[in-house]
Coordinates of N, CA, C and O in Angstrom, one line a residue:
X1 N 154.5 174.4 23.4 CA 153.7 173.8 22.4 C 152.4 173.3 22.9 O 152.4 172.6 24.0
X2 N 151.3 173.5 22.3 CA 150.1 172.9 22.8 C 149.4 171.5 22.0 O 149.2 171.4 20.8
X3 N 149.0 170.5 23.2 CA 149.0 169.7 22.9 C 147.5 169.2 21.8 O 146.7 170.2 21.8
X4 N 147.1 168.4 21.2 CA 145.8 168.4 20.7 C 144.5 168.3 21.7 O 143.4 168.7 21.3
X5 N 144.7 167.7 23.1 CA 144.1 167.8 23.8 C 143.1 169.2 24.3 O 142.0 169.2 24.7
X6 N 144.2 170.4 24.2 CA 144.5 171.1 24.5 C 143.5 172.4 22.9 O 142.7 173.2 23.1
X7 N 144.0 172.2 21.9 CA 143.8 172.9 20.8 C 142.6 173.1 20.8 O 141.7 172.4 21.3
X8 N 142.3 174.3 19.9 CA 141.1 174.8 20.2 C 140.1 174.4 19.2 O 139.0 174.9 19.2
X9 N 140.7 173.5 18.2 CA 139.7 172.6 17.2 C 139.0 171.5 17.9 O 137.8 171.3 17.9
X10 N 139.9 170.8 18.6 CA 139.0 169.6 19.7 C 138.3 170.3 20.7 O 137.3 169.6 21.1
X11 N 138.5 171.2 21.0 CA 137.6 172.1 22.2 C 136.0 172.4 21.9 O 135.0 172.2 22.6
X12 N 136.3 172.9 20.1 CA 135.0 172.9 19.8 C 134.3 171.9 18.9 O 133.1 172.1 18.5
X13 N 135.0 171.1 18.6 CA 134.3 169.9 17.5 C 133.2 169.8 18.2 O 133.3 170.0 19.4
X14 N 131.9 169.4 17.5 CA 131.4 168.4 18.1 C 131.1 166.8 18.2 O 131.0 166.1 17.2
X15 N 130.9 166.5 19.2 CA 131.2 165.4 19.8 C 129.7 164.3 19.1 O 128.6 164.9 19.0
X16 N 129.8 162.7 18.7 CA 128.8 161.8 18.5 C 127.9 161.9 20.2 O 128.2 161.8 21.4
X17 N 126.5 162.2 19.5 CA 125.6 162.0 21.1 C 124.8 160.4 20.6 O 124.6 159.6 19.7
X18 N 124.6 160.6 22.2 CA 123.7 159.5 22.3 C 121.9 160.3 23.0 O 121.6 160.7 24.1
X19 N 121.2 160.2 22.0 CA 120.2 161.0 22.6 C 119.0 159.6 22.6 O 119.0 158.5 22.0
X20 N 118.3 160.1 23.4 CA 117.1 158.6 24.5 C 115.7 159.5 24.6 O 114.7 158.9 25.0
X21 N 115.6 160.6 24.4 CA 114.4 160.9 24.7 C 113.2 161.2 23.0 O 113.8 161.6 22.0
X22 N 112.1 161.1 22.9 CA 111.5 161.2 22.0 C 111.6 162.9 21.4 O 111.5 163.2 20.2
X23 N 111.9 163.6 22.3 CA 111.7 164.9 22.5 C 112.6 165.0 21.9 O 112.3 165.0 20.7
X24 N 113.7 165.0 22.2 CA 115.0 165.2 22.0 C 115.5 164.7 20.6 O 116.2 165.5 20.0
X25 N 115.1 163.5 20.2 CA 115.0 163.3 18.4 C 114.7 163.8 18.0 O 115.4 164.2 17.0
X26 N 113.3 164.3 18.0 CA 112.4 164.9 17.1 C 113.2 166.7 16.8 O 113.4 167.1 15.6
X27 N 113.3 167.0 17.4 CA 114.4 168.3 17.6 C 115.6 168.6 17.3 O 116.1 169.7 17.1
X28 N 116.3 167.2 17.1 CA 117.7 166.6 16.4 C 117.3 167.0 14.7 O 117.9 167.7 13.8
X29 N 116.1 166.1 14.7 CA 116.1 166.0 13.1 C 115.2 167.3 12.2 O 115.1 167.6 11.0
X30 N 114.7 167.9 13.5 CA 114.4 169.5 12.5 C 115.8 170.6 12.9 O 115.9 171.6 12.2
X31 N 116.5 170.3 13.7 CA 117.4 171.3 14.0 C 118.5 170.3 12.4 O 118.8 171.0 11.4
X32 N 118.8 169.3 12.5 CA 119.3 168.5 10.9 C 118.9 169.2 9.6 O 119.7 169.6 8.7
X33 N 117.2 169.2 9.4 CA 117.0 169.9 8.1 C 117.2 171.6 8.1 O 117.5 172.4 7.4
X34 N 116.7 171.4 9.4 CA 117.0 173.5 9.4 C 118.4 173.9 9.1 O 118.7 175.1 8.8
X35 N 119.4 172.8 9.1 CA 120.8 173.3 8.8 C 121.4 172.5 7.2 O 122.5 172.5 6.8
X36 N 120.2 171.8 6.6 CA 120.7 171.3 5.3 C 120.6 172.5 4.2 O 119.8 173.4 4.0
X37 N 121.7 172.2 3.8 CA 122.4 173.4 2.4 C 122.0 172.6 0.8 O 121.7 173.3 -0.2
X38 N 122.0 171.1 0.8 CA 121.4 170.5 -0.6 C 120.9 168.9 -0.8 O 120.3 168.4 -1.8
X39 N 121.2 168.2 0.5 CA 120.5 167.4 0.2 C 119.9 166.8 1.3 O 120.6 167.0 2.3
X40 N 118.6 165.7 1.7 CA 118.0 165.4 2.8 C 117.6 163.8 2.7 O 116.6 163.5 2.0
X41 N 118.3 162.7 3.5 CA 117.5 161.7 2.8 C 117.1 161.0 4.1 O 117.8 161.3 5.1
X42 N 116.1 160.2 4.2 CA 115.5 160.0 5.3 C 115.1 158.7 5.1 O 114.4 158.7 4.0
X43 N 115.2 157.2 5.7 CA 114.6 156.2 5.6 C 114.1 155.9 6.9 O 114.9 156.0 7.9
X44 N 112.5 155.3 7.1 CA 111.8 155.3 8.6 C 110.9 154.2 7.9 O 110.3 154.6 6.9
X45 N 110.6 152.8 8.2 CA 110.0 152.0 8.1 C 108.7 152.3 8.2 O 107.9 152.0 7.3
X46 N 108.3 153.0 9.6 CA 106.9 153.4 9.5 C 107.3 155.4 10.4 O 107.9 155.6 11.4
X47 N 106.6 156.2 9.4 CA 107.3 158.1 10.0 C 106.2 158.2 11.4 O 105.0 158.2 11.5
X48 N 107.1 158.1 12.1 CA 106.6 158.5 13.4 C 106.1 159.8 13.5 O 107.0 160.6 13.5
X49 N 104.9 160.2 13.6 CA 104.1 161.4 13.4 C 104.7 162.8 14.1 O 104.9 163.9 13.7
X50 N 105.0 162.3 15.5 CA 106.1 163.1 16.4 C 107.6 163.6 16.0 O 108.2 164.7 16.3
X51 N 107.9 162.8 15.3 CA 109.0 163.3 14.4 C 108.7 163.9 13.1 O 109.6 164.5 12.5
X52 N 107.8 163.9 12.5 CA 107.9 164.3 10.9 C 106.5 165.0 10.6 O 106.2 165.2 9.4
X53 N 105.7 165.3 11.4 CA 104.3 165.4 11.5 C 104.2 166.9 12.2 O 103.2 167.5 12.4
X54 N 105.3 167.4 12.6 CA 105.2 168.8 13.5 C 105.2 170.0 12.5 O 105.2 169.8 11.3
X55 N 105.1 171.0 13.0 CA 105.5 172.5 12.6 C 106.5 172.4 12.1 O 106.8 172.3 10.9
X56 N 107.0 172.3 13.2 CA 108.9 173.0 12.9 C 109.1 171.9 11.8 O 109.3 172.6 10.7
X57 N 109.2 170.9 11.6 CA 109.8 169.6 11.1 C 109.0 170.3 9.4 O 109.7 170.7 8.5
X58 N 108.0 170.2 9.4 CA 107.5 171.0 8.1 C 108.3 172.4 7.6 O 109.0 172.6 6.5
X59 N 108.0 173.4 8.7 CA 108.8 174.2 8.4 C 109.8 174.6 7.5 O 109.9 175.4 6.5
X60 N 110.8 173.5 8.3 CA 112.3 173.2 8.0 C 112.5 172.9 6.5 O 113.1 173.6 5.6
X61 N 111.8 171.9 6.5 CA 111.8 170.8 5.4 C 111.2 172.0 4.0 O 111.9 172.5 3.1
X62 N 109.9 172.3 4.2 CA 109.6 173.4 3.2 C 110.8 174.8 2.8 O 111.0 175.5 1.8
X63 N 111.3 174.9 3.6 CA 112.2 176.1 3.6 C 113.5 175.5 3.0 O 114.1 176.1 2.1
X64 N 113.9 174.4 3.5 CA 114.8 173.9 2.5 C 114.8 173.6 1.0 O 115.7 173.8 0.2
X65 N 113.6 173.0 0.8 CA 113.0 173.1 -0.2 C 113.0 174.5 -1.3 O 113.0 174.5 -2.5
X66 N 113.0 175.2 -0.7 CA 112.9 176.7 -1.6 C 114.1 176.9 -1.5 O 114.6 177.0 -2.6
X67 N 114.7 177.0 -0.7 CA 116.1 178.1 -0.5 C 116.8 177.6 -1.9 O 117.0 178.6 -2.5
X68 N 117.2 176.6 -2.4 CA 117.8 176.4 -4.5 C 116.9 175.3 -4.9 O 116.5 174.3 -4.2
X69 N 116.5 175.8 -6.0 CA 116.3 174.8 -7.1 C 116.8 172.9 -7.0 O 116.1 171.9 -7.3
X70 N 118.1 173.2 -6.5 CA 118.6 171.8 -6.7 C 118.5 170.9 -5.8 O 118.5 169.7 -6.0
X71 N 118.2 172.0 -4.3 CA 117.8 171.5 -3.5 C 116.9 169.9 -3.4 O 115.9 169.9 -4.1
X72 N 117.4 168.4 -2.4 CA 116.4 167.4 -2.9 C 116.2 166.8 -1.6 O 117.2 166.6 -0.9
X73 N 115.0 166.4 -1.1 CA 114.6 165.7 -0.3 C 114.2 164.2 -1.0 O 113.5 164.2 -2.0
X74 N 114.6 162.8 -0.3 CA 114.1 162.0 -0.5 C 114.1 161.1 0.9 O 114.9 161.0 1.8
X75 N 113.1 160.6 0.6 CA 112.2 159.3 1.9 C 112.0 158.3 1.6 O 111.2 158.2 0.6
X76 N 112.8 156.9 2.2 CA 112.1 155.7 1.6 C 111.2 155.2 2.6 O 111.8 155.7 3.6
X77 N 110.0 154.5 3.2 CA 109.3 154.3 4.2 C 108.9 152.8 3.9 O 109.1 152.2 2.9
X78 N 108.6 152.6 4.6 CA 108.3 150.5 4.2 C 106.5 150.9 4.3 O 105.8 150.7 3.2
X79 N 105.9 151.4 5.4 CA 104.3 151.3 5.6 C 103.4 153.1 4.5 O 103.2 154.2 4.9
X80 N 103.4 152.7 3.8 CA 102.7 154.1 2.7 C 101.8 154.4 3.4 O 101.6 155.6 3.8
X81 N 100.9 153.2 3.6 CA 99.2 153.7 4.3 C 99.1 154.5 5.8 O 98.3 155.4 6.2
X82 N 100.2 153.8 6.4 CA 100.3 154.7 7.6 C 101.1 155.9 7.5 O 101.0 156.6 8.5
X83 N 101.9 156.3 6.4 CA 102.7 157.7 6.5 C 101.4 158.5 5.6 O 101.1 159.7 5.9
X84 N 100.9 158.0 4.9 CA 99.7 159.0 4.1 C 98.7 159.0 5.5 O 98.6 160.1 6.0
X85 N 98.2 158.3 6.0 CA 97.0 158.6 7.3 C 97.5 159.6 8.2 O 96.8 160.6 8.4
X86 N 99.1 159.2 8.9 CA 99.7 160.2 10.0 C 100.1 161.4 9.8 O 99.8 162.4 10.4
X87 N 101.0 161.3 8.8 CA 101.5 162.4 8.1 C 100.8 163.3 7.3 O 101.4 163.3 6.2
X88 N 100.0 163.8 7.4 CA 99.5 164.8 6.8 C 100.3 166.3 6.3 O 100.1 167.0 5.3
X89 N 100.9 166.5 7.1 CA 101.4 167.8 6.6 C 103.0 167.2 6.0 O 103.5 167.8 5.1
X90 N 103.5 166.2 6.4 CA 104.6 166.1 5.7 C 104.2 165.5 4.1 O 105.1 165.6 3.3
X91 N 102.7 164.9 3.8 CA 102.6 164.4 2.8 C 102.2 165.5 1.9 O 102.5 165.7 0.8
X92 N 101.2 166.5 2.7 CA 101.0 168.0 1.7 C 102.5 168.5 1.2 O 102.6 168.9 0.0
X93 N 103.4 168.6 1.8 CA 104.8 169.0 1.1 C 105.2 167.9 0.1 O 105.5 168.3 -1.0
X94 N 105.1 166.5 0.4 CA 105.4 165.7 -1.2 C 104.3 166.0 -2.5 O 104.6 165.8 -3.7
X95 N 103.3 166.4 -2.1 CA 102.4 167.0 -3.0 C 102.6 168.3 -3.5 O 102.9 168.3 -4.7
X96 N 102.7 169.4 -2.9 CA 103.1 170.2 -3.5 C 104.2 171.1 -3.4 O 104.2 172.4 -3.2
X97 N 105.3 170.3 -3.4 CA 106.7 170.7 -3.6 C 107.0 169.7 -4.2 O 107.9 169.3 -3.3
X98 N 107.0 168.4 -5.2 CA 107.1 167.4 -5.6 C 108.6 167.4 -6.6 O 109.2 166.3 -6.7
X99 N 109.1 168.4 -7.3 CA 110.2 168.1 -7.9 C 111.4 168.6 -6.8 O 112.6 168.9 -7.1
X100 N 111.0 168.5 -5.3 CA 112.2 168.9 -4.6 C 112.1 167.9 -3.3 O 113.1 167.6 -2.7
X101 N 110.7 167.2 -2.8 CA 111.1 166.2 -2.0 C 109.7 165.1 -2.5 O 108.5 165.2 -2.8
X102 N 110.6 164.0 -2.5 CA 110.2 162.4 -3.2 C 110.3 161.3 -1.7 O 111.2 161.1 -0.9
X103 N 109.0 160.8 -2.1 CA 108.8 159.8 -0.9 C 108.5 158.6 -1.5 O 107.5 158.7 -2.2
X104 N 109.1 157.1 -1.4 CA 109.1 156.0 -2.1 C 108.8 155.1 -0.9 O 108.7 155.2 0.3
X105 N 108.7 154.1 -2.0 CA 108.2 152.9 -0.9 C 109.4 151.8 -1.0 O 109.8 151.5 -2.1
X106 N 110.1 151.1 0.4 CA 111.1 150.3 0.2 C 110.1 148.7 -0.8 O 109.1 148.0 -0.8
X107 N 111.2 148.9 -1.2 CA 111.1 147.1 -2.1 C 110.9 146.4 -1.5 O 111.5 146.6 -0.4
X108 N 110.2 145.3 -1.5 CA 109.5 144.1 -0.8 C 110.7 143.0 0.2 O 110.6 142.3 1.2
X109 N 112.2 143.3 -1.2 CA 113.6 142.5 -0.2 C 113.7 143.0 1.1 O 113.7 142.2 2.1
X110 N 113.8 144.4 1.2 CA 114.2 144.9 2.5 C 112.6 145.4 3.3 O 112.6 146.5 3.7
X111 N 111.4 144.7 3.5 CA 110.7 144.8 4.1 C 110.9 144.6 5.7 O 111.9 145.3 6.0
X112 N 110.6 144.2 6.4 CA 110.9 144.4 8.0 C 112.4 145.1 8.5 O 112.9 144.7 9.6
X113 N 113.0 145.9 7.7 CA 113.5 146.7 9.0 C 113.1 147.4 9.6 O 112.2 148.1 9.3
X114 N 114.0 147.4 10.9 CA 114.0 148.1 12.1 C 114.5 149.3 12.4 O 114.3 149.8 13.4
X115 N 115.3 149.7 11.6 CA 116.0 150.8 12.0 C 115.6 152.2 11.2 O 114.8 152.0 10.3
X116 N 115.9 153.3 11.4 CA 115.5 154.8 11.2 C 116.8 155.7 10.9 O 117.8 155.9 11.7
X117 N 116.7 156.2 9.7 CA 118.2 156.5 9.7 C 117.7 158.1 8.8 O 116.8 158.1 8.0
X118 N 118.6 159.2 9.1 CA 118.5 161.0 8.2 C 119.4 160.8 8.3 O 120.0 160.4 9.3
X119 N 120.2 161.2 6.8 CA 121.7 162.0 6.6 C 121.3 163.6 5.9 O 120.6 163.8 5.0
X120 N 121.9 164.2 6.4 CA 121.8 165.8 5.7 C 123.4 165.9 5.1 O 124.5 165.9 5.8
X121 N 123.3 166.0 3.7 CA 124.6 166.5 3.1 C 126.0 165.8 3.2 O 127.2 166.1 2.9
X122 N 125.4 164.4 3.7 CA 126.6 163.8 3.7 C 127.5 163.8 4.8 O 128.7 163.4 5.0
X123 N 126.8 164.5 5.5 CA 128.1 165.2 7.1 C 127.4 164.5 8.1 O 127.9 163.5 8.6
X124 N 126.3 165.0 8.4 CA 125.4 164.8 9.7 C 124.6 164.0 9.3 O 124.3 163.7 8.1
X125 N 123.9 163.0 10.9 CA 123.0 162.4 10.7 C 122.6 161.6 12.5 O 123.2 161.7 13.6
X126 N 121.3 161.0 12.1 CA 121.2 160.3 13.2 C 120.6 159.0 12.7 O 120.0 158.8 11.7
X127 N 120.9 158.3 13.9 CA 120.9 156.8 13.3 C 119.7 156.1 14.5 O 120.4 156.1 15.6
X128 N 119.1 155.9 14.7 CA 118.4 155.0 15.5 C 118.1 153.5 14.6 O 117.7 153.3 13.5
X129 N 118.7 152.5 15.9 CA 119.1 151.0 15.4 C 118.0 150.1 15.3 O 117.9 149.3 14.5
X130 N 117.3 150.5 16.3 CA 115.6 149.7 16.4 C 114.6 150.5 16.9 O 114.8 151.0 18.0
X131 N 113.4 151.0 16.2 CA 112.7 151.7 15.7 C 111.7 152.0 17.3 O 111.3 153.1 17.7
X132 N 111.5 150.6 18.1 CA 111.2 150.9 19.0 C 111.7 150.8 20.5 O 111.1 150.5 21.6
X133 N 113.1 151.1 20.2 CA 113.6 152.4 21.3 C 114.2 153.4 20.8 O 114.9 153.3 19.8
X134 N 113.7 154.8 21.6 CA 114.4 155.5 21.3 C 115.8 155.8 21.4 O 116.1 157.0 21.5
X135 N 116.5 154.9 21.3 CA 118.0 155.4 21.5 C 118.4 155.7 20.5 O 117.9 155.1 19.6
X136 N 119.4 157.0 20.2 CA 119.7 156.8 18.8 C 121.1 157.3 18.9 O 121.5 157.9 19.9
X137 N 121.9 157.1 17.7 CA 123.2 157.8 18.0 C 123.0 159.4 17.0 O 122.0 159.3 16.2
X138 N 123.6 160.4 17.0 CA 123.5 161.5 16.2 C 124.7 162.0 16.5 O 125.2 161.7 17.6
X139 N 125.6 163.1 15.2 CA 126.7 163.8 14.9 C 126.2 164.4 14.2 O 125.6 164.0 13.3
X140 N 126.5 166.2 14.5 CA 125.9 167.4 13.4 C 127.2 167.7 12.2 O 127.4 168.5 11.2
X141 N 128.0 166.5 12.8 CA 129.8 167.0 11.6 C 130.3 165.6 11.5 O 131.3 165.5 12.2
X142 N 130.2 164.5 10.9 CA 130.7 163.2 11.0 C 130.7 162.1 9.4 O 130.3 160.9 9.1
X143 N 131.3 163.2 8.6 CA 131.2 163.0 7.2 C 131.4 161.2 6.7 O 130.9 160.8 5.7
X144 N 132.0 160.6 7.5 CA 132.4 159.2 7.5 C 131.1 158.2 7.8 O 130.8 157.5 6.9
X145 N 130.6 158.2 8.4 CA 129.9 157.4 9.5 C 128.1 157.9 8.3 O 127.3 157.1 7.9
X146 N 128.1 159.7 8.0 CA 127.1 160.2 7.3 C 127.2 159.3 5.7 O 126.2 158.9 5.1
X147 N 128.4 159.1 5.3 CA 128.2 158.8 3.9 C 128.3 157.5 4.0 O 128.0 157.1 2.9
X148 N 128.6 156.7 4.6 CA 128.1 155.2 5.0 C 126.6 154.9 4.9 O 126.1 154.0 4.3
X149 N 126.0 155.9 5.5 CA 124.6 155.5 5.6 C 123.9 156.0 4.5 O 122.8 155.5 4.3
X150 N 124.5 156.9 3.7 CA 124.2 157.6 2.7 C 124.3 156.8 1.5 O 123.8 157.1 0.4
X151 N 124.8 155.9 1.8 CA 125.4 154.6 0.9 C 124.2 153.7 0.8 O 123.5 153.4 -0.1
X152 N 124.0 153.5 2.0 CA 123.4 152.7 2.2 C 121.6 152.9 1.6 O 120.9 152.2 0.9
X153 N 121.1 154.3 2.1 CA 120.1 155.0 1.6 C 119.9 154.5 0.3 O 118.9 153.8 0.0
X154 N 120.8 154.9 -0.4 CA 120.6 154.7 -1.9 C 120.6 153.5 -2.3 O 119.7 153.3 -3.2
X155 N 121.3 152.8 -1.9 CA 120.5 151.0 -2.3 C 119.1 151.3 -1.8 O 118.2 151.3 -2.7
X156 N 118.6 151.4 -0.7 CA 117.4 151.1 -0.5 C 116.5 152.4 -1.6 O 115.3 152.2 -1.6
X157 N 116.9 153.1 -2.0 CA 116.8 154.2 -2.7 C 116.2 153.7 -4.5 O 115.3 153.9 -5.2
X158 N 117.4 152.8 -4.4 CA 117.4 152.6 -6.5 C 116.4 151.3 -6.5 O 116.1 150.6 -7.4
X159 N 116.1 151.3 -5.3 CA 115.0 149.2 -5.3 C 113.4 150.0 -4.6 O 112.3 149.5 -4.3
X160 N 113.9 151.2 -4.5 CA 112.3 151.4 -3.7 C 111.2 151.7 -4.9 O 111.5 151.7 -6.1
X161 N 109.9 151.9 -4.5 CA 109.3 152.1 -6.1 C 108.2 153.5 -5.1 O 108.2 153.9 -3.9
X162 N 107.4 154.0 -6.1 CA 106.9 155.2 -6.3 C 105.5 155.1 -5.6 O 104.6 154.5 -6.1
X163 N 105.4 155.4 -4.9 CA 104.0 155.6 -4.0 C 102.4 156.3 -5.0 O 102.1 157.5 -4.9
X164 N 101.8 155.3 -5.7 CA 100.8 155.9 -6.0 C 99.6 156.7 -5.4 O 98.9 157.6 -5.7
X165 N 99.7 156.1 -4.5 CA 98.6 157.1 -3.3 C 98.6 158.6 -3.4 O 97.7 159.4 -3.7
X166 N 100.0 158.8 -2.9 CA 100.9 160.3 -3.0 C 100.6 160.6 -4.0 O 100.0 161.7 -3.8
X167 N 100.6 160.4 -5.3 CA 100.2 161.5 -6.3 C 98.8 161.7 -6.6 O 98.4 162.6 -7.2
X168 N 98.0 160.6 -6.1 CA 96.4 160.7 -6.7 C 96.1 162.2 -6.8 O 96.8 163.0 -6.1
X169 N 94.9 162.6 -7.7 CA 94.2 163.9 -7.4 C 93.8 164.5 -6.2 O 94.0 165.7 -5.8
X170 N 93.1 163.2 -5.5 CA 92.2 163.4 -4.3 C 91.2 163.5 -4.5 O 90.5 163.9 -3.6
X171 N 90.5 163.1 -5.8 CA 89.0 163.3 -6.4 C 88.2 162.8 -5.4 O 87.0 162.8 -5.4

């Protein structure tokens, strides 16, 4: 009889990381959307341009975006003026992919947090606890720990309000 130690489902699960390098996040969270199937939600007090400002990270995100209709990205951020200055290419995809990824502004209650949190689909995510260190925890399979935060998301989600900046013309 083989033990679970032993079985070839624990062999290959994978395992909660602890990832510390900037590099190495930023990589976490487009290798995260490169593997989302329908939904993307992302709360970052202020989008670190390194993480959400890249190629790949656009890429991802655009390609998710197309692959269904139902497909939904959403972002709550506490600082607007600094994600519209930094982000440039992540804000050209809120502009023109707009019925598939939405970027809000958190509500004035939850202003100063610290923490950075993506869930993809309810399974995966990474959690960084204070914004300035990089430590963060991440699981690409951890449906428990993902829909907690996913929970959580969405309060800060139903109190956030609509970024007018983001839609101007640009006249």
């Amino acid at each position: 009889m083989e033990t679970a130690k032993n079985s070839p489902a624990t062999e290959t699960a994978p395992l909660r990381r602890i990832i510390r390098g900037r590099a190495e996040i930023g990589d976490f969270l487009s290798m995260l959307v490169e593997n989302a199937t329908r939904e993307v939600t992302i709360f970052a007090p202020l989008l670190d341009d390194a993480y959400f400002n890249n190629s790949r990270f656009a890429r991802a995100l655009a390609s998710f975006a197309a692959r269904h209709r139902q497909n939904l990205a959403r972002i709550v951020i506490e600082d607007a003026e600094q994600a519209i200055r930094d982000n440039d290419r992540l804000v050209g995809l809120c502009r023109r992919l707009s019925d598939f990824i939405h970027m809000q502004q958190v509500a004035e209650e939850h202003l100063g947090m610290r923490e950075m949190f993506i869930v993809v689909d309810h399974r995966a995510y990474l959690h960084q606890s204070d914004i300035a260190k990089p430590d963060c925890v991440a699981h690409p399979h951890d449906g428990h720990e993902a829909v907690l935060l996913a929970r959580r998301f969405n309060e800060l989600w139903d109190r956030s309000e609509p970024i007018i900046a983001l839609r101007a013309a640009g006249l």
